[in-house]
């Protein structure tokens, strides 16, 4: 059996009403907290007020940084950091979907380290431990609550890029994963964030850095999402279904925290920054073409992958097995209606080449993909997804 290292320094509370622990747990980490949240939904649903109340009851002085946009910008992180420093906050509470959670991590970095966020783009560049982060996810998809990653948008000259910070100090200290908080998510966000979680699980499973323990997390996440995500679209108020989807997204996050992602995530970023697609839609669009490229010549886990997706894979040639898995993935994406009415203006050959050239610089993700891709391969996958 292969050697491995598994690292997850995060205390995870999972289940209904675990939100109630926010005051008690945050108090252990600091006396002054900055709550970082999105534009309006946490306030509208009363969730922000609940968290604030619980913190105050635990005698944690609380400040609020609201208005984090999707794909948070470096400027937003700077504003949040200014407030955290002014108020001498000791702990950051991220409340919301992936964007507020990543913003909380960014603010936590800059509150404890000198310089600009750009200084920390990349891997393992953080010198001093960021402020501790308490993560309260309100969507089931990002996995940010159990990963050492945060993604930001950064303006470089005239273009906008998504930039990752990966550092083991970025794991949140506490996660309060309460499925009740996902009950009010509209179908579009359930599908969008759910396919992100599914992509995390699938990418982790196919990753060259996967190993038996990460596979256990990833395959269970895939099975659960495959079964429960369509059900969550049909019965959004069903707590048991929502619990399974949130649990699966946690497992998928834990899996990529160990293995990283493959080409789907790498290739998705320019579809968000340049074409305006949400992260989930970008992944949904790319999953079939990248799976086709990665699996068509076979993969040691192809049969097990098909079984995770509920298929009978007995007595199949590699070609048939790959076709079956691919059809199942395509049908799954289709079933979630993510790409319905999606209109992408035909983009120029040169733009696709530009996207692909950038992917060729991402040696880590290229190496992590189960089948090695050339520039022409990446261009081909983009064309198949977009044209
Ligand atoms: Fe993702």
mmCIF file of C-alpha atoms and ligand atoms in Angstrom:
data_model
loop_
_atom_site.group_PDB
_atom_site.id
_atom_site.type_symbol
_atom_site.label_atom_id
_atom_site.label_comp_id
_atom_site.label_asym_id
_atom_site.label_seq_id
_atom_site.Cartn_x
_atom_site.Cartn_y
_atom_site.Cartn_z
ATOM 1 C CA UNK A 1 0.000 0.000 0.000
ATOM 2 C CA UNK A 2 1.255 3.466 -0.823
ATOM 3 C CA UNK A 3 2.491 5.853 1.872
ATOM 4 C CA UNK A 4 0.503 8.974 2.528
ATOM 5 C CA UNK A 5 0.168 12.031 4.719
ATOM 6 C CA UNK A 6 -3.289 13.210 5.744
ATOM 7 C CA UNK A 7 -3.622 16.652 7.314
ATOM 8 C CA UNK A 8 -6.886 18.257 8.454
ATOM 9 C CA UNK A 9 -6.415 20.510 11.488
ATOM 10 C CA UNK A 10 -10.044 21.671 11.521
ATOM 11 C CA UNK A 11 -12.653 20.929 14.169
ATOM 12 C CA UNK A 12 -15.839 20.124 12.292
ATOM 13 C CA UNK A 13 -19.284 20.399 13.810
ATOM 14 C CA UNK A 14 -21.867 18.905 11.495
ATOM 15 C CA UNK A 15 -25.641 18.715 11.824
ATOM 16 C CA UNK A 16 -28.791 20.605 12.673
ATOM 17 C CA UNK A 17 -28.402 23.404 15.241
ATOM 18 C CA UNK A 18 -24.588 23.204 15.349
ATOM 19 C CA UNK A 19 -24.644 26.937 14.560
ATOM 20 C CA UNK A 20 -25.445 27.440 18.233
ATOM 21 C CA UNK A 21 -21.789 26.677 19.037
ATOM 22 C CA UNK A 22 -20.528 29.791 17.287
ATOM 23 C CA UNK A 23 -20.275 31.971 20.411
ATOM 24 C CA UNK A 24 -18.630 29.358 22.600
ATOM 25 C CA UNK A 25 -16.097 28.274 19.968
ATOM 26 C CA UNK A 26 -15.222 31.756 18.727
ATOM 27 C CA UNK A 27 -14.593 32.955 22.288
ATOM 28 C CA UNK A 28 -11.815 30.396 22.651
ATOM 29 C CA UNK A 29 -10.070 31.924 19.621
ATOM 30 C CA UNK A 30 -10.417 35.623 20.445
ATOM 31 C CA UNK A 31 -12.346 38.356 22.209
ATOM 32 C CA UNK A 32 -12.950 40.503 19.130
ATOM 33 C CA UNK A 33 -14.452 38.993 15.990
ATOM 34 C CA UNK A 34 -15.009 40.284 12.485
ATOM 35 C CA UNK A 35 -17.950 38.629 10.732
ATOM 36 C CA UNK A 36 -17.320 38.524 6.981
ATOM 37 C CA UNK A 37 -20.385 37.930 4.858
ATOM 38 C CA UNK A 38 -21.920 38.465 1.431
ATOM 39 C CA UNK A 39 -24.144 41.140 0.005
ATOM 40 C CA UNK A 40 -27.488 40.686 1.701
ATOM 41 C CA UNK A 41 -28.813 37.151 2.126
ATOM 42 C CA UNK A 42 -27.390 36.488 5.621
ATOM 43 C CA UNK A 43 -28.982 39.707 6.881
ATOM 44 C CA UNK A 44 -32.292 39.117 5.057
ATOM 45 C CA UNK A 45 -32.689 35.602 6.453
ATOM 46 C CA UNK A 46 -31.784 36.777 9.964
ATOM 47 C CA UNK A 47 -28.731 34.496 10.045
ATOM 48 C CA UNK A 48 -26.280 37.355 10.491
ATOM 49 C CA UNK A 49 -28.261 38.631 13.470
ATOM 50 C CA UNK A 50 -28.331 35.122 14.981
ATOM 51 C CA UNK A 51 -24.557 34.794 14.714
ATOM 52 C CA UNK A 52 -24.027 38.285 16.075
ATOM 53 C CA UNK A 53 -26.316 37.568 19.019
ATOM 54 C CA UNK A 54 -24.599 34.302 19.833
ATOM 55 C CA UNK A 55 -21.183 36.003 19.772
ATOM 56 C CA UNK A 56 -22.382 38.850 21.968
ATOM 57 C CA UNK A 57 -23.890 36.389 24.433
ATOM 58 C CA UNK A 58 -20.462 34.748 24.666
ATOM 59 C CA UNK A 59 -18.990 38.223 25.311
ATOM 60 C CA UNK A 60 -17.168 38.386 22.015
ATOM 61 C CA UNK A 61 -17.063 41.954 20.714
ATOM 62 C CA UNK A 62 -18.354 41.808 17.161
ATOM 63 C CA UNK A 63 -17.844 43.845 14.001
ATOM 64 C CA UNK A 64 -19.394 43.199 10.611
ATOM 65 C CA UNK A 65 -17.882 43.364 7.146
ATOM 66 C CA UNK A 66 -20.718 42.913 4.660
ATOM 67 C CA UNK A 67 -20.957 43.022 0.893
ATOM 68 C CA UNK A 68 -18.384 40.460 -0.233
ATOM 69 C CA UNK A 69 -19.040 39.878 -3.939
ATOM 70 C CA UNK A 70 -18.849 36.602 -5.871
ATOM 71 C CA UNK A 71 -15.206 35.799 -6.623
ATOM 72 C CA UNK A 72 -13.919 38.367 -4.094
ATOM 73 C CA UNK A 73 -11.476 40.960 -5.329
ATOM 74 C CA UNK A 74 -8.196 41.965 -3.764
ATOM 75 C CA UNK A 75 -9.742 45.413 -3.111
ATOM 76 C CA UNK A 76 -12.508 43.820 -1.020
ATOM 77 C CA UNK A 77 -9.917 41.966 1.038
ATOM 78 C CA UNK A 78 -8.024 45.219 1.595
ATOM 79 C CA UNK A 79 -11.192 46.941 2.848
ATOM 80 C CA UNK A 80 -12.015 44.063 5.196
ATOM 81 C CA UNK A 81 -8.452 43.976 6.492
ATOM 82 C CA UNK A 82 -8.550 47.706 7.214
ATOM 83 C CA UNK A 83 -11.612 47.191 9.400
ATOM 84 C CA UNK A 84 -10.142 44.106 11.118
ATOM 85 C CA UNK A 85 -6.961 46.025 11.953
ATOM 86 C CA UNK A 86 -8.761 49.179 13.095
ATOM 87 C CA UNK A 87 -10.919 47.166 15.459
ATOM 88 C CA UNK A 88 -8.017 44.933 16.529
ATOM 89 C CA UNK A 89 -9.958 41.776 15.686
ATOM 90 C CA UNK A 90 -8.448 38.500 16.865
ATOM 91 C CA UNK A 91 -10.668 36.071 14.976
ATOM 92 C CA UNK A 92 -12.502 36.136 11.626
ATOM 93 C CA UNK A 93 -15.905 34.503 11.195
ATOM 94 C CA UNK A 94 -16.712 33.682 7.545
ATOM 95 C CA UNK A 95 -20.446 33.377 6.962
ATOM 96 C CA UNK A 96 -21.889 32.477 3.567
ATOM 97 C CA UNK A 97 -20.922 30.666 0.383
ATOM 98 C CA UNK A 98 -17.410 30.157 -0.948
ATOM 99 C CA UNK A 99 -16.772 33.846 -1.589
ATOM 100 C CA UNK A 100 -17.266 35.145 1.997
ATOM 101 C CA UNK A 101 -15.314 32.141 3.317
ATOM 102 C CA UNK A 102 -12.393 32.872 0.984
ATOM 103 C CA UNK A 103 -12.629 36.573 1.821
ATOM 104 C CA UNK A 104 -12.434 35.668 5.538
ATOM 105 C CA UNK A 105 -9.231 33.738 4.808
ATOM 106 C CA UNK A 106 -7.762 36.657 2.828
ATOM 107 C CA UNK A 107 -8.531 39.123 5.632
ATOM 108 C CA UNK A 108 -7.075 36.662 8.151
ATOM 109 C CA UNK A 109 -3.813 36.525 6.163
ATOM 110 C CA UNK A 110 -3.366 40.288 5.781
ATOM 111 C CA UNK A 111 -4.362 41.012 9.379
ATOM 112 C CA UNK A 112 -1.349 39.012 10.557
ATOM 113 C CA UNK A 113 1.157 39.490 7.733
ATOM 114 C CA UNK A 114 2.769 42.532 6.093
ATOM 115 C CA UNK A 115 2.432 43.562 2.461
ATOM 116 C CA UNK A 116 -0.270 42.930 -0.102
ATOM 117 C CA UNK A 117 -2.421 39.911 -0.886
ATOM 118 C CA UNK A 118 -0.550 39.501 -4.176
ATOM 119 C CA UNK A 119 2.606 38.709 -2.151
ATOM 120 C CA UNK A 120 0.928 35.502 -0.983
ATOM 121 C CA UNK A 121 -0.470 34.246 -4.311
ATOM 122 C CA UNK A 122 0.762 30.726 -4.969
ATOM 123 C CA UNK A 123 1.784 28.020 -2.557
ATOM 124 C CA UNK A 124 3.251 28.168 0.942
ATOM 125 C CA UNK A 125 4.169 31.855 0.961
ATOM 126 C CA UNK A 126 2.501 32.823 4.242
ATOM 127 C CA UNK A 127 5.111 33.662 6.880
ATOM 128 C CA UNK A 128 3.022 34.182 10.033
ATOM 129 C CA UNK A 129 -0.108 32.275 10.981
ATOM 130 C CA UNK A 130 -3.217 34.125 9.771
ATOM 131 C CA UNK A 131 -5.853 35.071 12.339
ATOM 132 C CA UNK A 132 -7.972 32.022 13.201
ATOM 133 C CA UNK A 133 -11.006 31.540 10.970
ATOM 134 C CA UNK A 134 -14.410 30.165 11.973
ATOM 135 C CA UNK A 135 -16.246 29.025 8.839
ATOM 136 C CA UNK A 136 -20.021 28.839 8.579
ATOM 137 C CA UNK A 137 -20.983 27.633 5.095
ATOM 138 C CA UNK A 138 -24.462 28.449 3.834
ATOM 139 C CA UNK A 139 -24.059 26.629 0.519
ATOM 140 C CA UNK A 140 -23.027 23.036 -0.111
ATOM 141 C CA UNK A 141 -20.249 23.130 -2.646
ATOM 142 C CA UNK A 142 -17.170 25.225 -2.132
ATOM 143 C CA UNK A 143 -15.460 23.044 0.459
ATOM 144 C CA UNK A 144 -13.464 26.142 1.496
ATOM 145 C CA UNK A 145 -14.445 25.425 5.110
ATOM 146 C CA UNK A 146 -12.181 22.349 5.142
ATOM 147 C CA UNK A 147 -9.450 23.291 2.660
ATOM 148 C CA UNK A 148 -6.180 25.241 2.831
ATOM 149 C CA UNK A 149 -7.146 27.164 -0.345
ATOM 150 C CA UNK A 150 -8.640 30.568 -1.068
ATOM 151 C CA UNK A 151 -9.345 32.049 -4.502
ATOM 152 C CA UNK A 152 -9.401 35.759 -5.327
ATOM 153 C CA UNK A 153 -9.829 37.872 -8.419
ATOM 154 C CA UNK A 154 -6.970 40.166 -9.247
ATOM 155 C CA UNK A 155 -6.647 42.836 -11.912
ATOM 156 C CA UNK A 156 -3.376 42.448 -13.804
ATOM 157 C CA UNK A 157 -2.800 45.308 -16.262
ATOM 158 C CA UNK A 158 -6.082 45.253 -18.172
ATOM 159 C CA UNK A 159 -7.128 41.692 -17.494
ATOM 160 C CA UNK A 160 -8.704 39.975 -14.520
ATOM 161 C CA UNK A 161 -7.399 36.650 -13.222
ATOM 162 C CA UNK A 162 -8.410 34.212 -10.525
ATOM 163 C CA UNK A 163 -5.516 33.633 -8.166
ATOM 164 C CA UNK A 164 -5.134 30.910 -5.574
ATOM 165 C CA UNK A 165 -3.454 31.023 -2.219
ATOM 166 C CA UNK A 166 -2.649 27.556 -0.918
ATOM 167 C CA UNK A 167 -1.088 27.221 2.501
ATOM 168 C CA UNK A 168 -1.611 24.734 5.301
ATOM 169 C CA UNK A 169 -2.149 27.655 7.704
ATOM 170 C CA UNK A 170 -5.363 28.495 5.797
ATOM 171 C CA UNK A 171 -7.427 25.616 7.121
ATOM 172 C CA UNK A 172 -10.213 27.165 9.227
ATOM 173 C CA UNK A 173 -9.947 26.361 12.929
ATOM 174 C CA UNK A 174 -13.662 25.639 13.347
ATOM 175 C CA UNK A 175 -16.408 24.681 10.918
ATOM 176 C CA UNK A 176 -20.079 24.873 11.802
ATOM 177 C CA UNK A 177 -21.791 22.982 8.980
ATOM 178 C CA UNK A 178 -25.489 23.263 9.692
ATOM 179 C CA UNK A 179 -27.737 21.878 6.913
ATOM 180 C CA UNK A 180 -30.629 24.071 8.090
ATOM 181 C CA UNK A 181 -28.727 27.032 6.654
ATOM 182 C CA UNK A 182 -28.986 25.533 3.161
ATOM 183 C CA UNK A 183 -32.761 25.007 3.238
ATOM 184 C CA UNK A 184 -33.551 28.344 1.632
ATOM 185 C CA UNK A 185 -31.089 28.068 -1.257
ATOM 186 C CA UNK A 186 -32.784 28.498 -4.634
ATOM 187 C CA UNK A 187 -32.512 25.631 -7.137
ATOM 188 C CA UNK A 188 -30.028 27.503 -9.328
ATOM 189 C CA UNK A 189 -27.540 27.945 -6.455
ATOM 190 C CA UNK A 190 -28.134 24.400 -5.206
ATOM 191 C CA UNK A 191 -27.192 23.079 -8.657
ATOM 192 C CA UNK A 192 -24.335 25.494 -9.181
ATOM 193 C CA UNK A 193 -22.643 24.839 -5.864
ATOM 194 C CA UNK A 194 -23.536 21.128 -5.894
ATOM 195 C CA UNK A 195 -21.818 20.545 -9.225
ATOM 196 C CA UNK A 196 -18.748 22.305 -7.828
ATOM 197 C CA UNK A 197 -18.703 19.772 -4.982
ATOM 198 C CA UNK A 198 -19.230 16.917 -7.446
ATOM 199 C CA UNK A 199 -16.358 18.224 -9.552
ATOM 200 C CA UNK A 200 -14.119 18.405 -6.457
ATOM 201 C CA UNK A 201 -14.925 14.770 -5.658
ATOM 202 C CA UNK A 202 -14.432 13.529 -9.211
ATOM 203 C CA UNK A 203 -11.246 15.517 -9.715
ATOM 204 C CA UNK A 204 -9.811 14.296 -6.428
ATOM 205 C CA UNK A 205 -10.696 10.708 -7.335
ATOM 206 C CA UNK A 206 -8.952 10.967 -10.714
ATOM 207 C CA UNK A 207 -6.041 13.001 -9.414
ATOM 208 C CA UNK A 208 -2.562 11.515 -9.680
ATOM 209 C CA UNK A 209 -2.063 12.498 -6.058
ATOM 210 C CA UNK A 210 -5.040 10.469 -4.819
ATOM 211 C CA UNK A 211 -4.544 7.582 -2.415
ATOM 212 C CA UNK A 212 -6.892 5.130 -0.673
ATOM 213 C CA UNK A 213 -8.009 7.459 2.116
ATOM 214 C CA UNK A 214 -8.674 10.410 -0.222
ATOM 215 C CA UNK A 215 -10.505 7.992 -2.541
ATOM 216 C CA UNK A 216 -12.746 6.922 0.335
ATOM 217 C CA UNK A 217 -13.770 10.553 0.884
ATOM 218 C CA UNK A 218 -14.097 11.352 -2.819
ATOM 219 C CA UNK A 219 -16.029 8.248 -3.844
ATOM 220 C CA UNK A 220 -18.494 8.603 -0.968
ATOM 221 C CA UNK A 221 -18.993 12.275 -1.880
ATOM 222 C CA UNK A 222 -19.652 11.347 -5.518
ATOM 223 C CA UNK A 223 -22.153 8.633 -4.588
ATOM 224 C CA UNK A 224 -24.044 10.964 -2.252
ATOM 225 C CA UNK A 225 -24.109 13.916 -4.636
ATOM 226 C CA UNK A 226 -25.157 11.725 -7.529
ATOM 227 C CA UNK A 227 -28.110 10.489 -5.483
ATOM 228 C CA UNK A 228 -29.075 13.478 -3.399
ATOM 229 C CA UNK A 229 -28.334 16.544 -5.506
ATOM 230 C CA UNK A 230 -31.226 15.987 -7.969
ATOM 231 C CA UNK A 231 -33.450 15.243 -4.951
ATOM 232 C CA UNK A 232 -32.415 18.534 -3.319
ATOM 233 C CA UNK A 233 -33.553 20.343 -6.475
ATOM 234 C CA UNK A 234 -36.962 18.685 -6.237
ATOM 235 C CA UNK A 235 -37.395 18.850 -2.456
ATOM 236 C CA UNK A 236 -35.416 21.894 -1.346
ATOM 237 C CA UNK A 237 -36.968 22.026 2.122
ATOM 238 C CA UNK A 238 -36.216 18.394 3.003
ATOM 239 C CA UNK A 239 -33.609 18.535 5.773
ATOM 240 C CA UNK A 240 -32.462 14.920 5.382
ATOM 241 C CA UNK A 241 -31.672 15.491 1.702
ATOM 242 C CA UNK A 242 -29.951 18.818 2.392
ATOM 243 C CA UNK A 243 -27.916 17.143 5.161
ATOM 244 C CA UNK A 244 -26.588 14.520 2.750
ATOM 245 C CA UNK A 245 -25.643 17.152 0.151
ATOM 246 C CA UNK A 246 -23.840 19.324 2.718
ATOM 247 C CA UNK A 247 -22.080 16.267 4.162
ATOM 248 C CA UNK A 248 -20.975 15.230 0.661
ATOM 249 C CA UNK A 249 -19.611 18.692 -0.091
ATOM 250 C CA UNK A 250 -17.594 18.547 3.151
ATOM 251 C CA UNK A 251 -16.160 15.162 2.170
ATOM 252 C CA UNK A 252 -15.296 16.462 -1.302
ATOM 253 C CA UNK A 253 -13.576 19.492 0.248
ATOM 254 C CA UNK A 254 -11.577 17.235 2.581
ATOM 255 C CA UNK A 255 -10.563 15.147 -0.448
ATOM 256 C CA UNK A 256 -9.234 18.065 -2.536
ATOM 257 C CA UNK A 257 -7.504 19.449 0.547
ATOM 258 C CA UNK A 258 -5.291 16.349 0.254
ATOM 259 C CA UNK A 259 -5.034 15.810 -3.510
ATOM 260 C CA UNK A 260 -5.754 19.145 -5.187
ATOM 261 C CA UNK A 261 -7.899 19.344 -8.317
ATOM 262 C CA UNK A 262 -7.135 18.484 -11.937
ATOM 263 C CA UNK A 263 -7.684 20.271 -15.238
ATOM 264 C CA UNK A 264 -11.404 20.974 -14.729
ATOM 265 C CA UNK A 265 -10.736 23.589 -12.063
ATOM 266 C CA UNK A 266 -7.613 24.939 -13.768
ATOM 267 C CA UNK A 267 -9.463 25.421 -17.054
ATOM 268 C CA UNK A 268 -12.595 26.811 -15.411
ATOM 269 C CA UNK A 269 -11.101 30.043 -14.102
ATOM 270 C CA UNK A 270 -10.907 31.957 -17.386
ATOM 271 C CA UNK A 271 -14.502 30.969 -18.159
ATOM 272 C CA UNK A 272 -15.467 32.911 -15.041
ATOM 273 C CA UNK A 273 -13.192 35.926 -15.442
ATOM 274 C CA UNK A 274 -13.513 36.311 -19.217
ATOM 275 C CA UNK A 275 -16.955 34.876 -20.044
ATOM 276 C CA UNK A 276 -18.742 35.685 -16.793
ATOM 277 C CA UNK A 277 -19.814 32.109 -16.025
ATOM 278 C CA UNK A 278 -20.376 31.140 -12.415
ATOM 279 C CA UNK A 279 -17.796 28.713 -11.005
ATOM 280 C CA UNK A 280 -20.300 25.839 -10.999
ATOM 281 C CA UNK A 281 -21.405 26.434 -14.581
ATOM 282 C CA UNK A 282 -17.802 26.671 -15.743
ATOM 283 C CA UNK A 283 -17.025 23.302 -14.119
ATOM 284 C CA UNK A 284 -20.240 21.764 -15.497
ATOM 285 C CA UNK A 285 -19.368 22.871 -18.993
ATOM 286 C CA UNK A 286 -15.843 21.464 -18.841
ATOM 287 C CA UNK A 287 -16.458 18.204 -16.955
ATOM 288 C CA UNK A 288 -17.591 16.131 -19.983
ATOM 289 C CA UNK A 289 -14.799 17.158 -22.356
ATOM 290 C CA UNK A 290 -12.051 16.811 -19.736
ATOM 291 C CA UNK A 291 -13.411 13.446 -18.534
ATOM 292 C CA UNK A 292 -13.558 12.244 -22.128
ATOM 293 C CA UNK A 293 -9.941 13.237 -22.704
ATOM 294 C CA UNK A 294 -8.773 11.840 -19.372
ATOM 295 C CA UNK A 295 -10.650 8.533 -19.428
ATOM 296 C CA UNK A 296 -10.941 7.414 -23.016
ATOM 297 C CA UNK A 297 -7.662 5.511 -22.977
ATOM 298 C CA UNK A 298 -8.668 3.876 -19.704
ATOM 299 C CA UNK A 299 -8.019 4.601 -16.059
ATOM 300 C CA UNK A 300 -7.263 2.133 -13.255
ATOM 301 C CA UNK A 301 -10.336 3.324 -11.306
ATOM 302 C CA UNK A 302 -12.739 3.480 -14.242
ATOM 303 C CA UNK A 303 -14.885 0.546 -13.115
ATOM 304 C CA UNK A 304 -15.090 1.803 -9.530
ATOM 305 C CA UNK A 305 -15.940 5.261 -10.795
ATOM 306 C CA UNK A 306 -18.833 3.880 -12.852
ATOM 307 C CA UNK A 307 -20.061 1.981 -9.787
ATOM 308 C CA UNK A 308 -19.994 5.173 -7.704
ATOM 309 C CA UNK A 309 -22.297 6.656 -10.318
ATOM 310 C CA UNK A 310 -24.703 3.754 -9.964
ATOM 311 C CA UNK A 311 -23.719 1.910 -13.137
ATOM 312 C CA UNK A 312 -23.314 -1.804 -13.629
ATOM 313 C CA UNK A 313 -19.788 -2.025 -15.021
ATOM 314 C CA UNK A 314 -19.420 -5.789 -15.339
ATOM 315 C CA UNK A 315 -17.718 -7.314 -18.366
ATOM 316 C CA UNK A 316 -16.995 -4.084 -20.174
ATOM 317 C CA UNK A 317 -14.137 -3.199 -22.451
ATOM 318 C CA UNK A 318 -12.197 -0.077 -21.465
ATOM 319 C CA UNK A 319 -13.751 1.790 -24.375
ATOM 320 C CA UNK A 320 -17.300 0.833 -23.365
ATOM 321 C CA UNK A 321 -16.633 1.589 -19.694
ATOM 322 C CA UNK A 322 -15.265 5.037 -20.538
ATOM 323 C CA UNK A 323 -18.259 5.733 -22.791
ATOM 324 C CA UNK A 324 -20.684 4.657 -20.089
ATOM 325 C CA UNK A 325 -19.087 6.826 -17.398
ATOM 326 C CA UNK A 326 -18.982 9.766 -19.740
ATOM 327 C CA UNK A 327 -22.650 9.427 -20.706
ATOM 328 C CA UNK A 328 -23.599 9.200 -17.026
ATOM 329 C CA UNK A 329 -21.658 12.362 -16.186
ATOM 330 C CA UNK A 330 -23.202 14.221 -19.137
ATOM 331 C CA UNK A 331 -26.713 13.109 -18.134
ATOM 332 C CA UNK A 332 -26.060 14.160 -14.536
ATOM 333 C CA UNK A 333 -24.986 17.661 -15.569
ATOM 334 C CA UNK A 334 -27.977 17.835 -17.909
ATOM 335 C CA UNK A 335 -30.349 16.678 -15.162
ATOM 336 C CA UNK A 336 -29.295 19.611 -12.980
ATOM 337 C CA UNK A 337 -30.340 21.980 -15.773
ATOM 338 C CA UNK A 338 -27.209 24.020 -15.169
ATOM 339 C CA UNK A 339 -26.461 24.663 -18.773
ATOM 340 C CA UNK A 340 -30.033 25.249 -19.886
ATOM 341 C CA UNK A 341 -30.426 28.539 -21.718
ATOM 342 C CA UNK A 342 -26.718 29.145 -21.313
ATOM 343 C CA UNK A 343 -25.635 31.336 -24.185
ATOM 344 C CA UNK A 344 -21.975 31.756 -24.823
ATOM 345 C CA UNK A 345 -21.064 33.911 -27.752
ATOM 346 C CA UNK A 346 -18.704 32.054 -29.997
ATOM 347 C CA UNK A 347 -15.292 33.051 -28.810
ATOM 348 C CA UNK A 348 -12.350 33.478 -31.110
ATOM 349 C CA UNK A 349 -9.778 30.779 -31.754
ATOM 350 C CA UNK A 350 -7.117 33.190 -30.443
ATOM 351 C CA UNK A 351 -8.933 33.593 -27.126
ATOM 352 C CA UNK A 352 -9.082 29.827 -26.603
ATOM 353 C CA UNK A 353 -5.394 29.610 -27.436
ATOM 354 C CA UNK A 354 -4.691 32.333 -24.901
ATOM 355 C CA UNK A 355 -6.644 30.403 -22.224
ATOM 356 C CA UNK A 356 -4.767 27.218 -23.139
ATOM 357 C CA UNK A 357 -1.318 28.874 -23.101
ATOM 358 C CA UNK A 358 -1.990 29.927 -19.528
ATOM 359 C CA UNK A 359 -2.971 26.379 -18.521
ATOM 360 C CA UNK A 360 0.368 25.139 -19.837
ATOM 361 C CA UNK A 361 2.051 27.302 -17.157
ATOM 362 C CA UNK A 362 0.117 25.497 -14.411
ATOM 363 C CA UNK A 363 2.530 22.583 -14.170
ATOM 364 C CA UNK A 364 1.051 21.320 -10.910
ATOM 365 C CA UNK A 365 -2.485 20.879 -12.248
ATOM 366 C CA UNK A 366 -1.181 19.459 -15.537
ATOM 367 C CA UNK A 367 0.867 16.892 -13.636
ATOM 368 C CA UNK A 368 -2.113 16.061 -11.438
ATOM 369 C CA UNK A 369 -4.343 15.217 -14.422
ATOM 370 C CA UNK A 370 -4.562 11.455 -15.024
ATOM 371 C CA UNK A 371 -3.728 11.839 -18.718
ATOM 372 C CA UNK A 372 -1.008 14.268 -19.701
ATOM 373 C CA UNK A 373 -2.226 17.062 -21.944
ATOM 374 C CA UNK A 374 -0.387 19.058 -24.605
ATOM 375 C CA UNK A 375 -1.309 22.592 -25.665
ATOM 376 C CA UNK A 376 -3.301 21.130 -28.572
ATOM 377 C CA UNK A 377 -5.152 18.805 -26.192
ATOM 378 C CA UNK A 378 -6.156 21.713 -23.932
ATOM 379 C CA UNK A 379 -7.308 23.760 -26.940
ATOM 380 C CA UNK A 380 -9.321 20.731 -28.098
ATOM 381 C CA UNK A 381 -11.005 20.338 -24.689
ATOM 382 C CA UNK A 382 -11.919 24.032 -24.585
ATOM 383 C CA UNK A 383 -13.346 23.874 -28.099
ATOM 384 C CA UNK A 384 -15.396 20.791 -27.319
ATOM 385 C CA UNK A 385 -16.854 22.481 -24.246
ATOM 386 C CA UNK A 386 -17.450 25.896 -25.761
ATOM 387 C CA UNK A 387 -18.159 25.511 -29.477
HETATM 388 FE FE1 LIG B 1 -14.468 24.572 -6.908
#
